[in-house]
PDB file of C-alpha atoms in Angstrom:
ATOM      1  CA  MET A  12     114.602  70.305 127.302  1.00  0.00           C
ATOM      2  CA  VAL A  13     116.485  69.665 124.441  1.00  0.00           C
ATOM      3  CA  ASN A  14     114.925  72.205 121.435  1.00  0.00           C
ATOM      4  CA  ILE A  15     115.176  70.052 118.104  1.00  0.00           C
ATOM      5  CA  PHE A  16     113.880  72.982 116.022  1.00  0.00           C
ATOM      6  CA  ASN A  17     116.605  75.444 115.293  1.00  0.00           C
ATOM      7  CA  MET A  18     118.229  76.279 112.011  1.00  0.00           C
ATOM      8  CA  LYS A  19     120.829  73.528 112.256  1.00  0.00           C
ATOM      9  CA  ALA A  20     118.055  71.069 112.060  1.00  0.00           C
ATOM     10  CA  TYR A  21     115.888  72.547 109.730  1.00  0.00           C
ATOM     11  CA  VAL A  22     118.948  72.797 107.392  1.00  0.00           C
ATOM     12  CA  SER A  23     119.924  68.902 107.719  1.00  0.00           C
ATOM     13  CA  ILE A  24     115.951  68.206 107.133  1.00  0.00           C
ATOM     14  CA  LEU A  25     116.622  69.688 103.742  1.00  0.00           C
ATOM     15  CA  ARG A  26     119.758  68.225 103.265  1.00  0.00           C
ATOM     16  CA  THR A  27     118.378  65.027 103.869  1.00  0.00           C
ATOM     17  CA  ALA A  28     115.195  65.711 101.052  1.00  0.00           C
ATOM     18  CA  MET A  29     118.262  66.487  98.999  1.00  0.00           C
ATOM     19  CA  ARG A  30     120.100  63.908  98.291  1.00  0.00           C
ATOM     20  CA  SER A  31     116.542  61.584  98.895  1.00  0.00           C
ATOM     21  CA  GLY A  32     115.632  63.178  95.451  1.00  0.00           C
ATOM     22  CA  TYR A  33     113.415  65.398  96.382  1.00  0.00           C
ATOM     23  CA  VAL A  34     112.855  68.732  93.948  1.00  0.00           C
ATOM     24  CA  PHE A  35     111.666  72.135  95.620  1.00  0.00           C
ATOM     25  CA  SER A  36     108.745  73.763  93.563  1.00  0.00           C
ATOM     26  CA  SER A  37     106.466  76.812  93.332  1.00  0.00           C
ATOM     27  CA  PHE A  38     102.930  76.193  93.635  1.00  0.00           C
ATOM     28  CA  GLY A  39     102.163  77.118  90.057  1.00  0.00           C
ATOM     29  CA  GLU A  40     105.337  75.644  88.365  1.00  0.00           C
ATOM     30  CA  ARG A  41     105.249  72.285  90.248  1.00  0.00           C
ATOM     31  CA  ASN A  42     106.112  68.859  87.809  1.00  0.00           C
ATOM     32  CA  ASP A  43     104.122  66.035  88.589  1.00  0.00           C
ATOM     33  CA  SER A  44     106.015  63.139  87.347  1.00  0.00           C
ATOM     34  CA  GLU A  45     108.402  64.019  89.678  1.00  0.00           C
ATOM     35  CA  GLN A  46     109.303  63.687  93.104  1.00  0.00           C
ATOM     36  CA  VAL A  47     108.419  67.380  94.662  1.00  0.00           C
ATOM     37  CA  CYS A  48     108.505  68.893  97.649  1.00  0.00           C
ATOM     38  CA  LEU A  49     106.379  72.135  98.109  1.00  0.00           C
ATOM     39  CA  LEU A  50     108.034  74.194 100.739  1.00  0.00           C
ATOM     40  CA  ARG A  51     105.682  77.025 102.298  1.00  0.00           C
ATOM     41  CA  HIS A  52     106.536  78.915 105.046  1.00  0.00           C
ATOM     42  CA  ASP A  53     103.334  81.149 106.320  1.00  0.00           C
ATOM     43  CA  VAL A  54     104.680  84.386 107.634  1.00  0.00           C
ATOM     44  CA  ASP A  55     102.528  85.308 110.604  1.00  0.00           C
ATOM     45  CA  ALA A  56     104.640  87.611 112.306  1.00  0.00           C
ATOM     46  CA  ASP A  57     108.045  87.574 111.816  1.00  0.00           C
ATOM     47  CA  LEU A  58     109.627  89.210 108.701  1.00  0.00           C
ATOM     48  CA  LEU A  59     113.060  89.069 110.176  1.00  0.00           C
ATOM     49  CA  ALA A  60     112.882  85.385 111.498  1.00  0.00           C
ATOM     50  CA  ALA A  61     111.521  84.783 107.562  1.00  0.00           C
ATOM     51  CA  SER A  62     114.611  86.784 105.991  1.00  0.00           C
ATOM     52  CA  ILE A  63     117.308  84.565 107.806  1.00  0.00           C
ATOM     53  CA  MET A  64     115.332  81.600 106.879  1.00  0.00           C
ATOM     54  CA  ALA A  65     115.296  82.429 103.191  1.00  0.00           C
ATOM     55  CA  VAL A  66     118.913  82.994 103.229  1.00  0.00           C
ATOM     56  CA  GLU A  67     120.268  79.690 104.225  1.00  0.00           C
ATOM     57  CA  GLU A  68     117.379  77.636 101.366  1.00  0.00           C
ATOM     58  CA  GLN A  69     119.645  79.878  98.851  1.00  0.00           C
ATOM     59  CA  LYS A  70     122.524  78.596  99.962  1.00  0.00           C
ATOM     60  CA  LEU A  71     120.996  75.061  99.371  1.00  0.00           C
ATOM     61  CA  GLY A  72     119.980  76.107  96.008  1.00  0.00           C
ATOM     62  CA  VAL A  73     116.345  75.707  97.584  1.00  0.00           C
ATOM     63  CA  ARG A  74     113.341  77.354  96.623  1.00  0.00           C
ATOM     64  CA  SER A  75     110.228  78.235  98.655  1.00  0.00           C
ATOM     65  CA  THR A  76     107.457  80.103  98.584  1.00  0.00           C
ATOM     66  CA  PHE A  77     107.128  82.775 101.931  1.00  0.00           C
ATOM     67  CA  PHE A  78     103.254  84.082 102.142  1.00  0.00           C
ATOM     68  CA  ILE A  79     103.079  87.053 103.640  1.00  0.00           C
ATOM     69  CA  MET A  80     100.125  88.722 105.037  1.00  0.00           C
ATOM     70  CA  THR A  81      98.418  91.860 105.113  1.00  0.00           C
ATOM     71  CA  ARG A  82      97.599  92.225 108.075  1.00  0.00           C
ATOM     72  CA  SER A  83      99.392  90.948 110.381  1.00  0.00           C
ATOM     73  CA  PRO A  84      99.487  91.947 114.298  1.00  0.00           C
ATOM     74  CA  LEU A  85     103.359  92.038 114.708  1.00  0.00           C
ATOM     75  CA  TYR A  86     104.063  93.697 111.421  1.00  0.00           C
ATOM     76  CA  ASN A  87     103.406  96.674 109.792  1.00  0.00           C
ATOM     77  CA  LEU A  88     103.631  95.391 105.595  1.00  0.00           C
ATOM     78  CA  MET A  89     104.035  99.427 104.532  1.00  0.00           C
ATOM     79  CA  SER A  90     107.070  99.603 106.530  1.00  0.00           C
ATOM     80  CA  ARG A  91     110.567 100.466 105.564  1.00  0.00           C
ATOM     81  CA  ALA A  92     111.373  97.423 107.362  1.00  0.00           C
ATOM     82  CA  SER A  93     109.477  94.926 106.306  1.00  0.00           C
ATOM     83  CA  VAL A  94     109.637  96.375 102.782  1.00  0.00           C
ATOM     84  CA  ARG A  95     113.203  95.941 102.724  1.00  0.00           C
ATOM     85  CA  LEU A  96     112.951  92.484 104.185  1.00  0.00           C
ATOM     86  CA  ILE A  97     110.346  90.896 101.358  1.00  0.00           C
ATOM     87  CA  GLN A  98     112.507  92.761  98.772  1.00  0.00           C
ATOM     88  CA  LYS A  99     115.503  90.275 100.445  1.00  0.00           C
ATOM     89  CA  ILE A 100     113.404  87.260 100.614  1.00  0.00           C
ATOM     90  CA  ILE A 101     112.332  87.930  96.849  1.00  0.00           C
ATOM     91  CA  ALA A 102     116.113  88.680  95.310  1.00  0.00           C
ATOM     92  CA  LEU A 103     117.188  85.093  97.021  1.00  0.00           C
ATOM     93  CA  GLY A 104     115.203  83.803  94.203  1.00  0.00           C
ATOM     94  CA  HIS A 105     112.086  82.700  96.760  1.00  0.00           C
ATOM     95  CA  PHE A 106     108.314  83.334  95.349  1.00  0.00           C
ATOM     96  CA  ILE A 107     105.887  85.163  97.131  1.00  0.00           C
ATOM     97  CA  GLY A 108     102.177  84.570  98.781  1.00  0.00           C
ATOM     98  CA  LEU A 109      99.623  86.236  99.482  1.00  0.00           C
ATOM     99  CA  HIS A 110      98.562  84.529 103.717  1.00  0.00           C
ATOM    100  CA  TYR A 111      95.233  85.718 104.237  1.00  0.00           C
ATOM    101  CA  ASP A 112      93.348  86.558 107.085  1.00  0.00           C
ATOM    102  CA  GLN A 113      90.044  84.292 107.031  1.00  0.00           C
ATOM    103  CA  GLY A 114      89.142  85.389 110.646  1.00  0.00           C
ATOM    104  CA  PHE A 115      88.621  89.207 109.695  1.00  0.00           C
ATOM    105  CA  THR A 116      86.096  90.746 106.868  1.00  0.00           C
ATOM    106  CA  PRO A 117      87.284  95.145 106.412  1.00  0.00           C
ATOM    107  CA  ASP A 118      83.774  95.368 105.023  1.00  0.00           C
ATOM    108  CA  ALA A 119      81.832  92.986 103.672  1.00  0.00           C
ATOM    109  CA  ARG A 120      80.826  94.749 100.939  1.00  0.00           C
ATOM    110  CA  LEU A 121      83.132  93.029  98.901  1.00  0.00           C
ATOM    111  CA  SER A 122      83.429  89.170  98.871  1.00  0.00           C
ATOM    112  CA  THR A 123      86.143  86.582 100.690  1.00  0.00           C
ATOM    113  CA  THR A 124      87.117  86.408  96.882  1.00  0.00           C
ATOM    114  CA  GLU A 125      87.207  90.076  96.144  1.00  0.00           C
ATOM    115  CA  TRP A 126      88.921  90.750  99.106  1.00  0.00           C
ATOM    116  CA  ILE A 127      91.922  88.513  98.786  1.00  0.00           C
ATOM    117  CA  ASP A 128      91.956  89.585  94.716  1.00  0.00           C
ATOM    118  CA  LEU A 129      92.704  92.947  96.330  1.00  0.00           C
ATOM    119  CA  GLU A 130      94.968  91.571  99.021  1.00  0.00           C
ATOM    120  CA  ALA A 131      96.962  89.858  96.558  1.00  0.00           C
ATOM    121  CA  THR A 132      97.364  92.658  93.916  1.00  0.00           C
ATOM    122  CA  MET A 133      98.894  94.552  96.125  1.00  0.00           C
ATOM    123  CA  LEU A 134     101.320  92.205  96.931  1.00  0.00           C
ATOM    124  CA  GLU A 135     101.979  92.141  93.658  1.00  0.00           C
ATOM    125  CA  LYS A 136     102.006  95.843  93.024  1.00  0.00           C
ATOM    126  CA  MET A 137     104.345  96.828  95.577  1.00  0.00           C
ATOM    127  CA  PHE A 138     106.751  94.003  94.765  1.00  0.00           C
ATOM    128  CA  HIS A 139     106.910  93.649  90.917  1.00  0.00           C
ATOM    129  CA  VAL A 140     106.114  89.298  91.421  1.00  0.00           C
ATOM    130  CA  SER A 141     103.503  87.920  90.822  1.00  0.00           C
ATOM    131  CA  VAL A 142     101.029  86.392  93.726  1.00  0.00           C
ATOM    132  CA  GLU A 143      99.958  82.739  92.025  1.00  0.00           C
ATOM    133  CA  VAL A 144      98.926  80.855  95.476  1.00  0.00           C
ATOM    134  CA  VAL A 145      96.553  81.630  98.473  1.00  0.00           C
ATOM    135  CA  SER A 146      97.001  80.529 102.230  1.00  0.00           C
ATOM    136  CA  PHE A 147      94.958  81.266 105.088  1.00  0.00           C
ATOM    137  CA  HIS A 148      95.312  82.151 107.934  1.00  0.00           C
ATOM    138  CA  GLN A 149      94.312  79.211 111.074  1.00  0.00           C
ATOM    139  CA  PRO A 150      91.942  78.068 108.090  1.00  0.00           C
ATOM    140  CA  GLY A 151      87.830  77.257 109.548  1.00  0.00           C
ATOM    141  CA  GLU A 152      86.099  74.111 107.845  1.00  0.00           C
ATOM    142  CA  THR A 153      84.520  76.099 104.118  1.00  0.00           C
ATOM    143  CA  VAL A 154      88.918  76.380 103.286  1.00  0.00           C
ATOM    144  CA  LEU A 155      89.370  72.773 103.732  1.00  0.00           C
ATOM    145  CA  GLN A 156      86.197  71.756 101.834  1.00  0.00           C
ATOM    146  CA  GLY A 157      87.336  73.970  99.345  1.00  0.00           C
ATOM    147  CA  GLN A 158      83.857  75.694  99.534  1.00  0.00           C
ATOM    148  CA  VAL A 159      86.220  79.314  99.124  1.00  0.00           C
ATOM    149  CA  ASP A 160      86.856  80.290  95.881  1.00  0.00           C
ATOM    150  CA  THR A 161      90.320  82.859  95.612  1.00  0.00           C
ATOM    151  CA  GLY A 162      89.664  83.137  91.613  1.00  0.00           C
ATOM    152  CA  TYR A 163      92.096  81.983  89.164  1.00  0.00           C
ATOM    153  CA  ARG A 164      94.981  82.009  92.320  1.00  0.00           C
ATOM    154  CA  ILE A 165      95.452  78.450  94.140  1.00  0.00           C
ATOM    155  CA  ASN A 166      94.995  77.932  97.111  1.00  0.00           C
ATOM    156  CA  THR A 167      97.024  75.766  99.393  1.00  0.00           C
ATOM    157  CA  TYR A 168      94.457  73.657 100.903  1.00  0.00           C
ATOM    158  CA  SER A 169      91.643  72.882  97.908  1.00  0.00           C
ATOM    159  CA  PRO A 170      91.739  69.190  98.095  1.00  0.00           C
ATOM    160  CA  THR A 171      90.716  69.119  94.431  1.00  0.00           C
ATOM    161  CA  GLN A 172      93.950  71.262  93.911  1.00  0.00           C
ATOM    162  CA  MET A 173      95.975  69.795  96.037  1.00  0.00           C
ATOM    163  CA  ALA A 174      95.400  66.276  94.729  1.00  0.00           C
ATOM    164  CA  GLY A 175      97.949  63.780  95.634  1.00  0.00           C
ATOM    165  CA  PHE A 176     100.064  66.146  97.757  1.00  0.00           C
ATOM    166  CA  HIS A 177     100.284  64.901 101.183  1.00  0.00           C
ATOM    167  CA  TYR A 178     100.676  68.025 103.940  1.00  0.00           C
ATOM    168  CA  ALA A 179     102.991  68.267 106.205  1.00  0.00           C
ATOM    169  CA  SER A 180     102.924  70.840 109.181  1.00  0.00           C
ATOM    170  CA  ASP A 181     104.887  72.591 111.915  1.00  0.00           C
ATOM    171  CA  SER A 182     102.028  74.371 113.359  1.00  0.00           C
ATOM    172  CA  ASN A 183     103.061  74.680 117.509  1.00  0.00           C
ATOM    173  CA  ARG A 184     105.713  73.149 116.815  1.00  0.00           C
ATOM    174  CA  LEU A 185     104.383  69.890 116.149  1.00  0.00           C
ATOM    175  CA  PHE A 186     104.424  67.483 113.056  1.00  0.00           C
ATOM    176  CA  LYS A 187     101.298  65.358 114.311  1.00  0.00           C
ATOM    177  CA  ASN A 188     101.789  62.437 111.683  1.00  0.00           C
ATOM    178  CA  HIS A 189     105.474  62.088 110.174  1.00  0.00           C
ATOM    179  CA  SER A 190     108.443  63.975 110.524  1.00  0.00           C
ATOM    180  CA  PRO A 191     109.700  65.956 107.361  1.00  0.00           C
ATOM    181  CA  ARG A 192     113.471  63.359 108.675  1.00  0.00           C
ATOM    182  CA  LYS A 193     111.454  60.264 108.144  1.00  0.00           C
ATOM    183  CA  ILE A 194     109.316  61.464 105.382  1.00  0.00           C
ATOM    184  CA  PHE A 195     112.467  62.279 103.007  1.00  0.00           C
ATOM    185  CA  GLU A 196     114.477  60.032 104.398  1.00  0.00           C
ATOM    186  CA  GLU A 197     111.928  57.018 104.477  1.00  0.00           C
ATOM    187  CA  ARG A 198     110.445  58.687 100.331  1.00  0.00           C
ATOM    188  CA  LEU A 199     107.374  58.249 101.906  1.00  0.00           C
ATOM    189  CA  PHE A 200     105.472  59.983  99.947  1.00  0.00           C
ATOM    190  CA  LYS A 201     106.218  61.469  96.170  1.00  0.00           C
ATOM    191  CA  LYS A 202     104.807  64.292  97.190  1.00  0.00           C
ATOM    192  CA  LEU A 203     104.316  66.679  99.522  1.00  0.00           C
ATOM    193  CA  GLN A 204     103.228  70.218 101.101  1.00  0.00           C
ATOM    194  CA  LEU A 205     105.501  70.923 104.248  1.00  0.00           C
ATOM    195  CA  LEU A 206     105.123  74.093 106.312  1.00  0.00           C
ATOM    196  CA  ILE A 207     107.056  75.481 107.285  1.00  0.00           C
ATOM    197  CA  HIS A 208     107.139  78.665 109.958  1.00  0.00           C
ATOM    198  CA  PRO A 209     110.016  80.649 110.631  1.00  0.00           C
ATOM    199  CA  LEU A 210     109.820  82.214 114.313  1.00  0.00           C
ATOM    200  CA  TRP A 211     109.625  78.224 115.413  1.00  0.00           C
ATOM    201  CA  TRP A 212     113.381  77.637 114.076  1.00  0.00           C
ATOM    202  CA  VAL A 213     115.328  80.393 113.561  1.00  0.00           C
ATOM    203  CA  TYR A 214     115.160  81.629 117.519  1.00  0.00           C
ATOM    204  CA  ASP A 215     117.201  78.177 119.100  1.00  0.00           C
ATOM    205  CA  SER A 216     117.369  79.826 122.395  1.00  0.00           C
ATOM    206  CA  SER A 217     113.928  79.547 122.966  1.00  0.00           C
ATOM    207  CA  PRO A 218     112.851  75.810 123.811  1.00  0.00           C
ATOM    208  CA  SER A 219     109.155  76.721 123.786  1.00  0.00           C
ATOM    209  CA  THR A 220     106.249  78.130 121.640  1.00  0.00           C
ATOM    210  CA  GLU A 221     105.882  81.111 124.095  1.00  0.00           C
ATOM    211  CA  GLU A 222     109.784  82.265 124.265  1.00  0.00           C
ATOM    212  CA  ALA A 223     109.230  82.288 120.735  1.00  0.00           C
ATOM    213  CA  TRP A 224     106.262  84.182 120.460  1.00  0.00           C
ATOM    214  CA  GLU A 225     108.361  86.507 122.564  1.00  0.00           C
ATOM    215  CA  TYR A 226     111.759  86.568 120.785  1.00  0.00           C
ATOM    216  CA  ALA A 227     109.098  87.982 117.785  1.00  0.00           C
ATOM    217  CA  LEU A 228     107.699  90.812 119.823  1.00  0.00           C
ATOM    218  CA  LEU A 229     111.102  91.953 120.545  1.00  0.00           C
ATOM    219  CA  SER A 230     112.233  91.612 117.020  1.00  0.00           C
ATOM    220  CA  ASN A 231     109.746  93.294 115.533  1.00  0.00           C
ATOM    221  CA  PHE A 232     110.315  96.087 118.094  1.00  0.00           C
ATOM    222  CA  SER A 233     113.810  96.271 117.344  1.00  0.00           C
ATOM    223  CA  GLN A 234     112.842  96.076 113.443  1.00  0.00           C
ATOM    224  CA  MET A 235     109.784  98.883 114.250  1.00  0.00           C
ATOM    225  CA  GLN A 236     112.483 100.955 116.802  1.00  0.00           C
ATOM    226  CA  GLU A 237     115.396 101.359 114.035  1.00  0.00           C
ATOM    227  CA  GLN A 238     113.059 103.618 112.100  1.00  0.00           C
ATOM    228  CA  LEU A 239     111.697 105.483 114.981  1.00  0.00           C
ATOM    229  CA  LEU A 240     115.318 106.428 115.583  1.00  0.00           C
ATOM    230  CA  ALA A 241     115.626 107.330 112.433  1.00  0.00           C
ATOM    231  CA  THR A 242     112.992 109.726 111.752  1.00  0.00           C
ATOM    232  CA  GLU A 243     111.319 111.356 114.695  1.00  0.00           C
ATOM    233  CA  ARG A 244     113.275 113.244 116.999  1.00  0.00           C
ATOM    234  CA  ALA A 245     111.220 113.645 119.893  1.00  0.00           C
ATOM    235  CA  TYR A 246     111.235 109.448 120.491  1.00  0.00           C
ATOM    236  CA  GLY A 247     115.309 110.100 122.403  1.00  0.00           C
ATOM    237  CA  PRO A 248     117.378 107.953 123.087  1.00  0.00           C
ATOM    238  CA  ARG A 249     117.578 103.948 122.316  1.00  0.00           C
ATOM    239  CA  ARG A 250     115.418 101.692 124.293  1.00  0.00           C
ATOM    240  CA  ILE A 251     115.991  98.178 125.232  1.00  0.00           C
ATOM    241  CA  LEU A 252     112.950  96.160 126.620  1.00  0.00           C
ATOM    242  CA  SER A 253     111.989  92.957 128.037  1.00  0.00           C
ATOM    243  CA  ILE A 254     109.172  90.854 128.529  1.00  0.00           C
ATOM    244  CA  GLU A 255     107.512  89.465 132.023  1.00  0.00           C
ATOM    245  CA  ARG A 256     105.107  86.729 132.382  1.00  0.00           C
TER     246      ARG A 256
END
């Protein structure tokens, strides 16, 4: 099976957008009079894949928004490797948003709005950036209907704040309607919010979503192991992991 989700194809899509006159903008600075694309990356599981994508975009002069999770099941936001990767993405000129896990409330004494503000503020203080926008991980109906208050920060799913923007996503490696290449080639929508998950595209040799997840698992262990090797003498020699189903 031919894998159409790879970095060569992704770069080609971006070049098509640029040839068609699309401007890549942040969510906070968007110019609604232009043919504009709000390019968004929800970083669910793999910061290394995100940093690789950030490098390729920077080479083209494209700026996008990387939405970082504080509760990723795979990466530790506070680890040395994660901090350096996020700093790299910022240094390349990209924007940072909060990817909020709506499915988990650590403590009901704080409202969702307060948790969002707490997590976004933490990112701001850790990385000395302004976090102006929030995306939701696996959003529920309350989010999609605009019933969740994100305070002064933009909600990427808000019907009001995103009015006029066509939404396209590669969720589970599937574009439900038009592919982004077709959208850009035919200028189907003047304003577009495009969600791209880095782990689907960076690992060129993974023909399926399940294998992409396996690459992400191994990538995160590799980064974890580097810190263990550097700091924990009792850890012993480097391990080589493989995954069996």
